[in-house]
Structures are given as C-alpha cells and as structure tokens.
PDB file of C-alpha atoms in Angstrom:
ATOM      1  CA  MET F 738      19.360 -63.107-115.022  1.00  0.00           C
ATOM      2  CA  THR F 739      16.687 -65.291-113.657  1.00  0.00           C
ATOM      3  CA  LEU F 740      16.198 -68.592-116.001  1.00  0.00           C
ATOM      4  CA  ALA F 741      12.933 -69.304-117.576  1.00  0.00           C
ATOM      5  CA  GLY F 742      10.957 -71.535-114.820  1.00  0.00           C
ATOM      6  CA  HIS F 743      12.701 -70.111-111.825  1.00  0.00           C
ATOM      7  CA  GLU F 744      10.492 -67.114-111.129  1.00  0.00           C
ATOM      8  CA  GLU F 745       8.387 -68.763-108.444  1.00  0.00           C
ATOM      9  CA  PRO F 746      11.309 -70.765-107.028  1.00  0.00           C
ATOM     10  CA  TRP F 747      13.008 -67.430-106.389  1.00  0.00           C
ATOM     11  CA  ARG F 748      10.037 -65.812-105.071  1.00  0.00           C
ATOM     12  CA  GLU F 749       9.400 -68.387-102.156  1.00  0.00           C
ATOM     13  CA  TRP F 750      13.089 -68.804-101.288  1.00  0.00           C
ATOM     14  CA  ARG F 751      13.487 -65.163-100.680  1.00  0.00           C
ATOM     15  CA  SER F 752      10.141 -64.926 -98.885  1.00  0.00           C
ATOM     16  CA  ALA F 753      11.248 -67.631 -96.675  1.00  0.00           C
ATOM     17  CA  SER F 754      15.239 -66.249 -96.332  1.00  0.00           C
ATOM     18  CA  ALA F 755      13.836 -62.619 -95.445  1.00  0.00           C
ATOM     19  CA  GLY F 756      11.548 -64.324 -92.328  1.00  0.00           C
ATOM     20  CA  PRO F 757      13.091 -64.392 -88.990  1.00  0.00           C
ATOM     21  CA  ARG F 758      13.686 -68.301 -89.125  1.00  0.00           C
ATOM     22  CA  LEU F 759      14.817 -69.966 -92.394  1.00  0.00           C
ATOM     23  CA  HIS F 760      14.219 -73.513 -92.471  1.00  0.00           C
ATOM     24  CA  HIS F 761      17.404 -75.539 -92.329  1.00  0.00           C
ATOM     25  CA  GLY F 762      16.835 -78.123 -94.998  1.00  0.00           C
ATOM     26  CA  TRP F 763      15.694 -77.738 -98.737  1.00  0.00           C
ATOM     27  CA  ILE F 764      14.946 -79.852-101.559  1.00  0.00           C
ATOM     28  CA  LEU F 765      15.246 -78.538-105.111  1.00  0.00           C
ATOM     29  CA  ALA F 766      12.908 -80.888-106.966  1.00  0.00           C
ATOM     30  CA  GLY F 767      12.613 -81.080-110.875  1.00  0.00           C
ATOM     31  CA  PRO F 768      14.034 -83.108-113.983  1.00  0.00           C
ATOM     32  CA  ARG F 769      17.509 -82.954-114.574  1.00  0.00           C
ATOM     33  CA  GLY F 770      18.888 -79.934-116.777  1.00  0.00           C
ATOM     34  CA  LEU F 771      16.489 -76.959-115.042  1.00  0.00           C
ATOM     35  CA  GLY F 772      19.103 -75.327-113.440  1.00  0.00           C
ATOM     36  CA  LYS F 773      18.836 -76.271-109.964  1.00  0.00           C
ATOM     37  CA  ALA F 774      22.446 -76.541-109.493  1.00  0.00           C
ATOM     38  CA  GLY F 775      23.137 -72.828-110.531  1.00  0.00           C
ATOM     39  CA  PHE F 776      19.952 -71.712-108.444  1.00  0.00           C
ATOM     40  CA  ALA F 777      21.499 -73.809-105.388  1.00  0.00           C
ATOM     41  CA  LEU F 778      24.886 -72.217-105.974  1.00  0.00           C
ATOM     42  CA  GLN F 779      23.633 -68.293-106.339  1.00  0.00           C
ATOM     43  CA  ALA F 780      21.154 -68.732-103.387  1.00  0.00           C
ATOM     44  CA  ALA F 781      23.793 -70.093-101.263  1.00  0.00           C
ATOM     45  CA  ARG F 782      26.128 -67.121-102.319  1.00  0.00           C
ATOM     46  CA  GLU F 783      23.260 -64.780-100.869  1.00  0.00           C
ATOM     47  CA  LEU F 784      22.686 -66.591 -97.985  1.00  0.00           C
ATOM     48  CA  VAL F 785      26.292 -66.908 -96.545  1.00  0.00           C
ATOM     49  CA  ALA F 786      27.199 -62.925 -97.626  1.00  0.00           C
ATOM     50  CA  GLU F 787      27.099 -60.449 -94.783  1.00  0.00           C
ATOM     51  CA  PRO F 788      27.554 -56.599 -94.385  1.00  0.00           C
ATOM     52  CA  GLY F 789      31.365 -55.900 -93.987  1.00  0.00           C
ATOM     53  CA  SER F 790      32.387 -59.079 -95.132  1.00  0.00           C
ATOM     54  CA  ALA F 791      34.431 -59.397 -98.474  1.00  0.00           C
ATOM     55  CA  GLN F 792      32.886 -62.403-100.685  1.00  0.00           C
ATOM     56  CA  PRO F 793      35.651 -64.631-102.864  1.00  0.00           C
ATOM     57  CA  THR F 794      34.407 -64.428-106.359  1.00  0.00           C
ATOM     58  CA  GLY F 795      35.590 -68.021-106.784  1.00  0.00           C
ATOM     59  CA  ASN F 796      34.891 -71.298-104.548  1.00  0.00           C
ATOM     60  CA  HIS F 797      33.686 -70.078-101.250  1.00  0.00           C
ATOM     61  CA  PRO F 798      34.765 -71.578 -97.780  1.00  0.00           C
ATOM     62  CA  ASP F 799      31.356 -71.824 -96.391  1.00  0.00           C
ATOM     63  CA  ILE F 800      29.860 -73.360 -99.189  1.00  0.00           C
ATOM     64  CA  ILE F 801      30.516 -77.217 -99.141  1.00  0.00           C
ATOM     65  CA  LEU F 802      29.437 -78.823-102.689  1.00  0.00           C
ATOM     66  CA  LEU F 803      29.166 -82.667-102.428  1.00  0.00           C
ATOM     67  CA  GLU F 804      28.631 -84.422-106.038  1.00  0.00           C
ATOM     68  CA  PRO F 805      29.884 -87.652-107.661  1.00  0.00           C
ATOM     69  CA  LEU F 806      33.510 -88.099-107.624  1.00  0.00           C
ATOM     70  CA  PRO F 807      35.547 -89.154-110.574  1.00  0.00           C
ATOM     71  CA  ALA F 808      35.149 -92.885-111.603  1.00  0.00           C
ATOM     72  CA  THR F 809      39.106 -93.511-111.768  1.00  0.00           C
ATOM     73  CA  ALA F 810      42.277 -92.082-111.127  1.00  0.00           C
ATOM     74  CA  ASP F 811      42.458 -91.207-115.265  1.00  0.00           C
ATOM     75  CA  ASP F 812      39.144 -89.325-114.537  1.00  0.00           C
ATOM     76  CA  GLU F 813      40.384 -87.426-111.912  1.00  0.00           C
ATOM     77  CA  LYS F 814      43.125 -86.083-113.924  1.00  0.00           C
ATOM     78  CA  LYS F 815      40.661 -85.502-116.776  1.00  0.00           C
ATOM     79  CA  ARG F 816      38.654 -83.243-114.320  1.00  0.00           C
ATOM     80  CA  ASP F 817      41.749 -81.473-113.226  1.00  0.00           C
ATOM     81  CA  GLU F 818      42.540 -80.620-116.258  1.00  0.00           C
ATOM     82  CA  GLY F 819      39.082 -79.428-117.483  1.00  0.00           C
ATOM     83  CA  LYS F 820      38.447 -82.463-119.826  1.00  0.00           C
ATOM     84  CA  PRO F 821      35.041 -84.560-119.881  1.00  0.00           C
ATOM     85  CA  TYR F 822      35.180 -87.324-117.527  1.00  0.00           C
ATOM     86  CA  GLN F 823      33.338 -90.084-115.947  1.00  0.00           C
ATOM     87  CA  THR F 824      32.311 -89.994-112.426  1.00  0.00           C
ATOM     88  CA  LYS F 825      31.159 -92.707-109.589  1.00  0.00           C
ATOM     89  CA  ARG F 826      27.560 -93.792-109.689  1.00  0.00           C
ATOM     90  CA  ASN F 827      27.092 -92.495-106.137  1.00  0.00           C
ATOM     91  CA  ILE F 828      27.687 -89.639-103.473  1.00  0.00           C
ATOM     92  CA  SER F 829      29.678 -92.121-100.717  1.00  0.00           C
ATOM     93  CA  VAL F 830      29.243 -92.063 -96.937  1.00  0.00           C
ATOM     94  CA  GLU F 831      32.947 -91.176 -96.736  1.00  0.00           C
ATOM     95  CA  GLN F 832      31.791 -87.754 -98.426  1.00  0.00           C
ATOM     96  CA  ILE F 833      28.981 -87.539 -96.116  1.00  0.00           C
ATOM     97  CA  ARG F 834      31.595 -87.943 -93.162  1.00  0.00           C
ATOM     98  CA  GLY F 835      34.263 -85.829 -94.356  1.00  0.00           C
ATOM     99  CA  MET F 836      31.682 -82.927 -94.886  1.00  0.00           C
ATOM    100  CA  GLN F 837      30.174 -83.456 -91.282  1.00  0.00           C
ATOM    101  CA  GLN F 838      33.563 -83.707 -90.146  1.00  0.00           C
ATOM    102  CA  ARG F 839      33.643 -79.810 -91.304  1.00  0.00           C
ATOM    103  CA  LEU F 840      30.428 -79.218 -89.461  1.00  0.00           C
ATOM    104  CA  THR F 841      32.207 -79.079 -86.515  1.00  0.00           C
ATOM    105  CA  THR F 842      34.145 -75.920 -86.870  1.00  0.00           C
ATOM    106  CA  ARG F 843      32.657 -72.373 -87.242  1.00  0.00           C
ATOM    107  CA  PRO F 844      32.154 -71.223 -90.482  1.00  0.00           C
ATOM    108  CA  THR F 845      35.062 -69.081 -92.215  1.00  0.00           C
ATOM    109  CA  LEU F 846      33.653 -65.660 -92.893  1.00  0.00           C
ATOM    110  CA  GLY F 847      30.712 -65.055 -91.477  1.00  0.00           C
ATOM    111  CA  SER F 848      28.030 -66.964 -88.932  1.00  0.00           C
ATOM    112  CA  ARG F 849      26.314 -69.339 -92.034  1.00  0.00           C
ATOM    113  CA  ARG F 850      27.635 -72.127 -94.066  1.00  0.00           C
ATOM    114  CA  VAL F 851      25.394 -74.102 -96.988  1.00  0.00           C
ATOM    115  CA  ILE F 852      25.949 -77.484 -98.073  1.00  0.00           C
ATOM    116  CA  ILE F 853      24.648 -78.471-101.602  1.00  0.00           C
ATOM    117  CA  ILE F 854      24.618 -81.893-102.492  1.00  0.00           C
ATOM    118  CA  ASP F 855      24.342 -82.710-105.972  1.00  0.00           C
ATOM    119  CA  PRO F 856      22.536 -85.147-106.570  1.00  0.00           C
ATOM    120  CA  ALA F 857      20.834 -86.130-103.469  1.00  0.00           C
ATOM    121  CA  ASP F 858      19.007 -88.875-105.029  1.00  0.00           C
ATOM    122  CA  GLU F 859      22.176 -90.589-106.029  1.00  0.00           C
ATOM    123  CA  LEU F 860      23.676 -91.079-102.161  1.00  0.00           C
ATOM    124  CA  GLU F 861      24.465 -94.248-101.287  1.00  0.00           C
ATOM    125  CA  LYS F 862      22.164 -95.990 -98.774  1.00  0.00           C
ATOM    126  CA  GLY F 863      25.071 -95.485 -95.829  1.00  0.00           C
ATOM    127  CA  ALA F 864      25.375 -92.139 -97.127  1.00  0.00           C
ATOM    128  CA  ALA F 865      21.883 -90.968 -96.870  1.00  0.00           C
ATOM    129  CA  ASN F 866      21.408 -92.360 -93.174  1.00  0.00           C
ATOM    130  CA  ALA F 867      24.315 -90.437 -92.318  1.00  0.00           C
ATOM    131  CA  LEU F 868      23.055 -87.337 -93.758  1.00  0.00           C
ATOM    132  CA  LEU F 869      19.979 -88.018 -91.828  1.00  0.00           C
ATOM    133  CA  LYS F 870      21.716 -87.362 -88.574  1.00  0.00           C
ATOM    134  CA  SER F 871      22.801 -83.993 -89.655  1.00  0.00           C
ATOM    135  CA  LEU F 872      19.400 -83.026 -90.792  1.00  0.00           C
ATOM    136  CA  GLU F 873      17.943 -84.065 -87.552  1.00  0.00           C
ATOM    137  CA  GLU F 874      20.249 -82.089 -85.541  1.00  0.00           C
ATOM    138  CA  PRO F 875      21.702 -79.265 -87.923  1.00  0.00           C
ATOM    139  CA  PRO F 876      24.607 -77.424 -86.444  1.00  0.00           C
ATOM    140  CA  ALA F 877      23.799 -73.652 -85.666  1.00  0.00           C
ATOM    141  CA  GLY F 878      24.113 -71.671 -88.988  1.00  0.00           C
ATOM    142  CA  SER F 879      24.051 -74.563 -90.990  1.00  0.00           C
ATOM    143  CA  PHE F 880      21.721 -74.897 -94.175  1.00  0.00           C
ATOM    144  CA  PHE F 881      21.260 -77.903 -96.681  1.00  0.00           C
ATOM    145  CA  MET F 882      20.143 -77.578-100.455  1.00  0.00           C
ATOM    146  CA  LEU F 883      19.485 -80.997-101.869  1.00  0.00           C
ATOM    147  CA  ILE F 884      19.246 -81.266-105.659  1.00  0.00           C
ATOM    148  CA  ALA F 885      17.046 -83.853-106.249  1.00  0.00           C
ATOM    149  CA  HIS F 886      15.875 -84.866-110.001  1.00  0.00           C
ATOM    150  CA  ARG F 887      13.735 -87.994-108.690  1.00  0.00           C
ATOM    151  CA  PRO F 888      12.837 -86.725-105.247  1.00  0.00           C
ATOM    152  CA  GLY F 889      10.877 -89.955-104.801  1.00  0.00           C
ATOM    153  CA  ARG F 890      14.192 -91.864-104.423  1.00  0.00           C
ATOM    154  CA  LEU F 891      15.228 -90.046-101.436  1.00  0.00           C
ATOM    155  CA  LEU F 892      14.225 -90.989 -97.837  1.00  0.00           C
ATOM    156  CA  PRO F 893      10.931 -90.434 -96.460  1.00  0.00           C
ATOM    157  CA  THR F 894      12.537 -89.505 -93.327  1.00  0.00           C
ATOM    158  CA  ILE F 895      14.959 -87.129 -95.236  1.00  0.00           C
ATOM    159  CA  ARG F 896      12.079 -85.589 -97.381  1.00  0.00           C
ATOM    160  CA  SER F 897      10.006 -84.944 -93.994  1.00  0.00           C
ATOM    161  CA  ARG F 898      13.094 -82.970 -92.431  1.00  0.00           C
ATOM    162  CA  CYS F 899      12.901 -80.507 -95.683  1.00  0.00           C
ATOM    163  CA  ARG F 900      10.863 -78.061 -97.276  1.00  0.00           C
ATOM    164  CA  THR F 901      10.476 -78.520-101.024  1.00  0.00           C
ATOM    165  CA  LEU F 902      11.184 -76.113-104.034  1.00  0.00           C
ATOM    166  CA  LEU F 903       9.643 -77.237-107.330  1.00  0.00           C
ATOM    167  CA  PHE F 904      11.016 -76.469-110.661  1.00  0.00           C
ATOM    168  CA  PRO F 905       8.816 -76.480-113.464  1.00  0.00           C
ATOM    169  CA  LYS F 906       9.075 -78.386-116.897  1.00  0.00           C
ATOM    170  CA  LEU F 907       9.297 -76.016-119.738  1.00  0.00           C
ATOM    171  CA  THR F 908       7.181 -75.881-122.446  1.00  0.00           C
ATOM    172  CA  SER F 909       8.593 -77.308-125.766  1.00  0.00           C
ATOM    173  CA  GLU F 910       8.407 -73.704-127.293  1.00  0.00           C
ATOM    174  CA  GLN F 911      10.662 -72.349-124.573  1.00  0.00           C
ATOM    175  CA  VAL F 912      13.011 -75.124-125.073  1.00  0.00           C
ATOM    176  CA  ALA F 913      13.222 -74.521-128.583  1.00  0.00           C
ATOM    177  CA  SER F 914      13.729 -70.969-128.220  1.00  0.00           C
ATOM    178  CA  ILE F 915      16.869 -71.953-125.715  1.00  0.00           C
ATOM    179  CA  LEU F 916      18.109 -74.128-128.369  1.00  0.00           C
ATOM    180  CA  SER F 917      18.010 -71.621-131.312  1.00  0.00           C
ATOM    181  CA  ARG F 918      19.668 -69.200-128.891  1.00  0.00           C
ATOM    182  CA  GLU F 919      22.606 -71.464-127.335  1.00  0.00           C
ATOM    183  CA  ALA F 920      23.213 -73.885-130.281  1.00  0.00           C
ATOM    184  CA  PRO F 921      22.298 -72.319-133.279  1.00  0.00           C
ATOM    185  CA  GLU F 922      25.064 -74.246-135.290  1.00  0.00           C
ATOM    186  CA  ALA F 923      22.761 -77.431-134.855  1.00  0.00           C
ATOM    187  CA  ASP F 924      20.484 -78.771-137.856  1.00  0.00           C
ATOM    188  CA  PRO F 925      17.092 -78.678-137.633  1.00  0.00           C
ATOM    189  CA  ALA F 926      16.612 -82.408-137.317  1.00  0.00           C
ATOM    190  CA  THR F 927      19.097 -82.310-134.202  1.00  0.00           C
ATOM    191  CA  ARG F 928      16.964 -79.827-132.675  1.00  0.00           C
ATOM    192  CA  GLU F 929      13.764 -81.088-133.219  1.00  0.00           C
ATOM    193  CA  ALA F 930      15.115 -84.583-131.763  1.00  0.00           C
ATOM    194  CA  ALA F 931      16.500 -82.546-128.862  1.00  0.00           C
ATOM    195  CA  VAL F 932      13.415 -80.747-127.909  1.00  0.00           C
ATOM    196  CA  ALA F 933      11.185 -84.176-128.155  1.00  0.00           C
ATOM    197  CA  ALA F 934      13.696 -86.012-125.965  1.00  0.00           C
ATOM    198  CA  SER F 935      14.447 -83.303-123.499  1.00  0.00           C
ATOM    199  CA  GLY F 936      10.912 -83.691-121.380  1.00  0.00           C
ATOM    200  CA  GLY F 937      10.638 -79.951-120.776  1.00  0.00           C
ATOM    201  CA  SER F 938      14.505 -79.450-119.655  1.00  0.00           C
ATOM    202  CA  PRO F 939      16.570 -77.267-121.544  1.00  0.00           C
ATOM    203  CA  GLY F 940      20.141 -78.574-119.926  1.00  0.00           C
ATOM    204  CA  ALA F 941      18.716 -82.084-121.366  1.00  0.00           C
ATOM    205  CA  ALA F 942      18.117 -80.788-124.604  1.00  0.00           C
ATOM    206  CA  LEU F 943      21.652 -78.979-125.364  1.00  0.00           C
ATOM    207  CA  GLU F 944      23.242 -82.451-124.045  1.00  0.00           C
ATOM    208  CA  PHE F 945      20.742 -84.214-126.723  1.00  0.00           C
ATOM    209  CA  VAL F 946      22.197 -81.384-129.285  1.00  0.00           C
ATOM    210  CA  GLN F 947      25.712 -82.129-128.500  1.00  0.00           C
ATOM    211  CA  LEU F 948      25.181 -85.903-129.055  1.00  0.00           C
ATOM    212  CA  ASP F 949      23.992 -85.118-132.323  1.00  0.00           C
ATOM    213  CA  LEU F 950      20.981 -87.558-132.343  1.00  0.00           C
ATOM    214  CA  GLY F 951      18.889 -86.407-135.391  1.00  0.00           C
ATOM    215  CA  ALA F 952      19.613 -89.168-137.640  1.00  0.00           C
ATOM    216  CA  MET F 953      18.430 -91.671-134.603  1.00  0.00           C
ATOM    217  CA  TYR F 954      15.421 -89.489-134.154  1.00  0.00           C
ATOM    218  CA  ARG F 955      14.550 -90.488-137.741  1.00  0.00           C
ATOM    219  CA  LEU F 956      15.252 -93.782-137.913  1.00  0.00           C
ATOM    220  CA  MET F 957      13.142 -94.292-134.536  1.00  0.00           C
ATOM    221  CA  GLY F 958      10.137 -92.551-136.055  1.00  0.00           C
ATOM    222  CA  GLU F 959      10.483 -94.680-139.370  1.00  0.00           C
ATOM    223  CA  ILE F 960      10.576 -98.019-137.477  1.00  0.00           C
ATOM    224  CA  ALA F 961       7.410 -96.863-135.296  1.00  0.00           C
ATOM    225  CA  ALA F 962       5.680 -95.869-138.365  1.00  0.00           C
ATOM    226  CA  LYS F 963       6.587 -98.624-140.785  1.00  0.00           C
ATOM    227  CA  GLY F 964       7.879-101.308-138.777  1.00  0.00           C
ATOM    228  CA  ASP F 965      11.561-103.378-139.597  1.00  0.00           C
ATOM    229  CA  ALA F 966      10.293-107.096-141.017  1.00  0.00           C
ATOM    230  CA  SER F 967      13.865-106.920-142.580  1.00  0.00           C
ATOM    231  CA  PHE F 968      15.736-105.450-139.656  1.00  0.00           C
ATOM    232  CA  GLU F 969      17.481-103.338-141.904  1.00  0.00           C
ATOM    233  CA  ARG F 970      16.523 -99.860-140.124  1.00  0.00           C
ATOM    234  CA  ARG F 971      17.355-101.692-136.773  1.00  0.00           C
ATOM    235  CA  GLY F 972      20.778-102.095-138.227  1.00  0.00           C
ATOM    236  CA  LYS F 973      21.226 -98.651-139.128  1.00  0.00           C
ATOM    237  CA  LEU F 974      19.951 -97.438-135.980  1.00  0.00           C
ATOM    238  CA  SER F 975      22.473 -99.299-134.142  1.00  0.00           C
ATOM    239  CA  GLU F 976      25.193 -97.316-136.633  1.00  0.00           C
ATOM    240  CA  ALA F 977      23.473 -94.142-135.480  1.00  0.00           C
ATOM    241  CA  LEU F 978      24.380 -95.163-132.250  1.00  0.00           C
ATOM    242  CA  GLY F 979      27.748 -96.259-132.570  1.00  0.00           C
ATOM    243  CA  ALA F 980      30.002 -99.139-131.845  1.00  0.00           C
ATOM    244  CA  ARG F 981      31.188 -98.054-128.377  1.00  0.00           C
ATOM    245  CA  PRO F 982      28.584 -95.512-126.955  1.00  0.00           C
ATOM    246  CA  ASP F 983      29.169 -94.447-123.739  1.00  0.00           C
ATOM    247  CA  ARG F 984      26.425 -94.573-120.824  1.00  0.00           C
ATOM    248  CA  LYS F 985      25.284 -90.911-121.690  1.00  0.00           C
ATOM    249  CA  ARG F 986      24.665 -91.921-125.286  1.00  0.00           C
ATOM    250  CA  GLN F 987      22.869 -95.045-124.304  1.00  0.00           C
ATOM    251  CA  LEU F 988      20.632 -93.445-121.779  1.00  0.00           C
ATOM    252  CA  ALA F 989      20.063 -90.616-124.220  1.00  0.00           C
ATOM    253  CA  ALA F 990      18.704 -93.192-126.947  1.00  0.00           C
ATOM    254  CA  ILE F 991      16.272 -94.595-124.502  1.00  0.00           C
ATOM    255  CA  ASP F 992      14.601 -91.372-123.814  1.00  0.00           C
ATOM    256  CA  LEU F 993      14.709 -90.688-127.550  1.00  0.00           C
ATOM    257  CA  ALA F 994      12.588 -93.590-127.961  1.00  0.00           C
ATOM    258  CA  ARG F 995      10.508 -92.597-125.377  1.00  0.00           C
ATOM    259  CA  ALA F 996       9.801 -89.286-126.726  1.00  0.00           C
ATOM    260  CA  VAL F 997       9.107 -91.210-129.945  1.00  0.00           C
ATOM    261  CA  VAL F 998       6.149 -93.348-128.195  1.00  0.00           C
ATOM    262  CA  THR F 999       5.040 -90.527-126.160  1.00  0.00           C
ATOM    263  CA  GLU F1000       4.465 -88.256-129.455  1.00  0.00           C
ATOM    264  CA  GLY F1001       2.540 -91.482-130.818  1.00  0.00           C
ATOM    265  CA  MET F1002       0.127 -91.291-127.771  1.00  0.00           C
ATOM    266  CA  ALA F1003      -0.653 -87.798-128.653  1.00  0.00           C
ATOM    267  CA  ASN F1004      -1.525 -88.626-131.897  1.00  0.00           C
ATOM    268  CA  ALA F1005      -3.093 -92.269-131.921  1.00  0.00           C
ATOM    269  CA  GLY F1006      -6.586 -93.591-131.760  1.00  0.00           C
ATOM    270  CA  ARG F1007      -7.947 -95.574-128.888  1.00  0.00           C
ATOM    271  CA  GLY F1008      -7.002 -98.683-129.997  1.00  0.00           C
ATOM    272  CA  ALA F1009      -3.299 -97.698-130.490  1.00  0.00           C
ATOM    273  CA  ILE F1010      -3.080 -96.642-126.734  1.00  0.00           C
ATOM    274  CA  PRO F1011      -2.567-100.213-124.891  1.00  0.00           C
ATOM    275  CA  GLN F1012       0.384-101.100-127.033  1.00  0.00           C
ATOM    276  CA  LEU F1013       1.906 -97.676-126.745  1.00  0.00           C
ATOM    277  CA  THR F1014       1.605 -97.822-123.125  1.00  0.00           C
ATOM    278  CA  ASP F1015       3.231-101.323-123.014  1.00  0.00           C
ATOM    279  CA  VAL F1016       6.031-100.382-124.875  1.00  0.00           C
ATOM    280  CA  HIS F1017       6.472 -96.857-123.071  1.00  0.00           C
ATOM    281  CA  ALA F1018       6.717 -99.172-119.710  1.00  0.00           C
ATOM    282  CA  GLU F1019       9.070-101.152-121.128  1.00  0.00           C
ATOM    283  CA  LEU F1020      11.054 -98.385-122.172  1.00  0.00           C
ATOM    284  CA  VAL F1021      10.990 -96.792-118.489  1.00  0.00           C
ATOM    285  CA  ARG F1022      12.126-100.046-117.006  1.00  0.00           C
ATOM    286  CA  LEU F1023      15.235-100.028-119.769  1.00  0.00           C
ATOM    287  CA  GLY F1024      15.773 -96.575-118.841  1.00  0.00           C
ATOM    288  CA  ALA F1025      15.850 -97.586-114.948  1.00  0.00           C
ATOM    289  CA  GLN F1026      17.857-100.339-115.174  1.00  0.00           C
ATOM    290  CA  ALA F1027      20.598 -99.066-117.703  1.00  0.00           C
ATOM    291  CA  PRO F1028      22.673 -96.666-115.243  1.00  0.00           C
ATOM    292  CA  THR F1029      23.091 -99.881-113.270  1.00  0.00           C
ATOM    293  CA  TYR F1030      23.352-102.695-115.631  1.00  0.00           C
ATOM    294  CA  ASN F1031      26.175-103.091-118.363  1.00  0.00           C
ATOM    295  CA  TYR F1032      24.141-103.403-121.321  1.00  0.00           C
ATOM    296  CA  ASP F1033      25.899-104.717-124.487  1.00  0.00           C
ATOM    297  CA  PRO F1034      25.139-101.786-126.713  1.00  0.00           C
ATOM    298  CA  GLY F1035      24.417-104.035-129.620  1.00  0.00           C
ATOM    299  CA  LEU F1036      21.365-105.966-127.635  1.00  0.00           C
ATOM    300  CA  LEU F1037      19.976-102.491-126.484  1.00  0.00           C
ATOM    301  CA  VAL F1038      19.600-101.027-129.460  1.00  0.00           C
ATOM    302  CA  MET F1039      18.083-104.231-130.945  1.00  0.00           C
ATOM    303  CA  GLU F1040      15.578-104.036-128.203  1.00  0.00           C
ATOM    304  CA  ILE F1041      14.596-100.432-128.272  1.00  0.00           C
ATOM    305  CA  GLY F1042      14.168-101.101-131.968  1.00  0.00           C
ATOM    306  CA  THR F1043      12.176-104.027-131.672  1.00  0.00           C
ATOM    307  CA  LEU F1044       9.705-102.465-129.244  1.00  0.00           C
ATOM    308  CA  LEU F1045       9.446 -99.475-131.610  1.00  0.00           C
ATOM    309  CA  ALA F1046       8.745-101.927-134.446  1.00  0.00           C
ATOM    310  CA  SER F1047       6.153-103.942-132.396  1.00  0.00           C
ATOM    311  CA  LEU F1048       3.936-100.670-132.733  1.00  0.00           C
ATOM    312  CA  ALA F1049       3.774-100.955-136.396  1.00  0.00           C
ATOM    313  CA  ALA F1050       3.842-104.641-136.351  1.00  0.00           C
ATOM    314  CA  PRO F1051       2.312-106.137-133.062  1.00  0.00           C
ATOM    315  CA  SER F1052       3.098-109.757-134.296  1.00  0.00           C
ATOM    316  CA  GLU F1053       7.109-109.089-134.223  1.00  0.00           C
ATOM    317  CA  PRO F1054       8.430-110.587-130.996  1.00  0.00           C
ATOM    318  CA  ALA F1055      10.203-108.505-128.333  1.00  0.00           C
ATOM    319  CA  TYR F1056      13.987-108.816-128.263  1.00  0.00           C
ATOM    320  CA  GLY F1057      15.737-110.162-125.314  1.00  0.00           C
TER     321      GLY F1057
END
C-alpha cells in the first residue's frame, strides 16, 4: 500500500530505476514522520532483488542501514530486548568508516548494494566528510539513500552529488484521518493537539498522541489568549509537562507552542502579527537549541509559558 504523499516520490523513483543508468546518490527530503525510512527500505529491496536470487524476508545482507546507536550500554540492552531506548545524537565517523570497509567487498546476493543513512542530517562533521568521499567515487553497484529531515544541514557538496526526492507534508484533514484510524482510543483534545503540532507529519502526530499532550495544548491556548499574570497557568503547564520529562517530551512541548502561535497568526489582525512573529522566532530558537543544550525542564516550560503570555500581555517580560 502506498502511503499518503508517497505517490509522486514513487513515480519519480521507479521512473529513474527503470532507466539505463540510475543515479548513485539520493536524498529523501521532508519533515520527520512522513514515512521516508519505510520508503527507503522498500525501494532498496526492489533495487537489490534480481531474477533467480531468493531474497530474505528479514534483514538483507546487501542493505546497509546506518542510524544513531544506543546512547549507553543500558540503552543497547533495551534495544536488544525490544524496549524503548535513547540514542546518541549523531551518526559517527566510525560508523561511516565501517560501512566503507564493507564496500570493499562484493554484494552478497547480487550485483547491487544499498546504503541507507537515517538521518543523514545528523552526521558528525567528520562522518559527513568521510561520506563525501564515497559519494565522489562510489563503488560499482553501490547506491546511497540519505534520509534528511532538514536537508539544508547537509554539506552543499553532498547535496550536489545526489538527486532529491521531496516528500510533501499532508493536510490537517489527512493527518486527522490517519489518527482516527491508527489511534482511535485517543481523546478528541489529544488528537486535536497532535494534528495542530504535527506540521503535516502523521508520524509526528502519532508520537504526540503517545505523549498525551491534550492538557498542555489547552493550557497553552489559554495562556496565549488570556495571559497569566498570577503565574497559575504556567504552574499547571509545568505540571502537565511533568517533573522529569525526557528530551522527546520537551521538544514536543516546544513544537506544540509553535503550533499555538501559528494558529494565532492565521486568525490575528495585522497589528498582532509582529508580536506573534517574534514569539514564533524565539520558539524556533528554543527548538534548535534544545536537542543540544541540557535545559532545566522547569526553566524551559517557564520560558515557553512566558512567551505565550506575552501574546495576551505584551508588557510581561520574557523569562530567561
């Protein structure tokens, strides 16, 4: 079954793969949660399959998948047990060099091999430079599929050596339909929050549902609309975030606040746009820094709440 939004990428990919000379490097570009990894695995299996060669249903020896490793030995154990685990922030140069060592040998089952890097925009600097060497002189029969949620972070020299497949965002109606099918148990407030914060990504919406952010979404809307002179709503917002939220939940809170501001832009008069724009820019800054900086959750939620409160009461000073 072709996922929503994948029709054009499949048309372009199959048209290219049916030609006499398939380009060796591809960037699968689009926001996180659009199914790019699933597309890459299916396309890779089609590419390495050859008539008369039985193909395994599990891991394929001619498909190399590079993704961030478990953060700790404990996380590695959790991964092996099929439990949720934290990963390192980047794909390391050692992983790229290990892949390159494998490229010195012939493919196992046929004449083609596919390397999937997920996500390529989270390569260490040294890893990106090492990968560039393979893209400049790819071994015969080797094809690269680079999954990029933020392709602008890739080296220009990497982008210039690859073709790009663009994966479009879905409409709010499409995302809501997917949530109704995949998460029917979620309450309406949670689904509404998930759709608003998803940015057109069904995968992101499903993650939001799992995080149960309906109460936080309602509180953010109240703060933006009514302010919070007594700090009472910000206190409740902190409780909704939780005492020890993990990085995923903190990032989700920032995305949710951005969604609230974006909704405000759609309904605001011209005079309110500058303040909304400034607050949105600050939330974008927070979102860019949060994956790297170790924010105190209490200070983070206070800054989010104060930014939102400034939409209703511009005189309130920003926190932090």
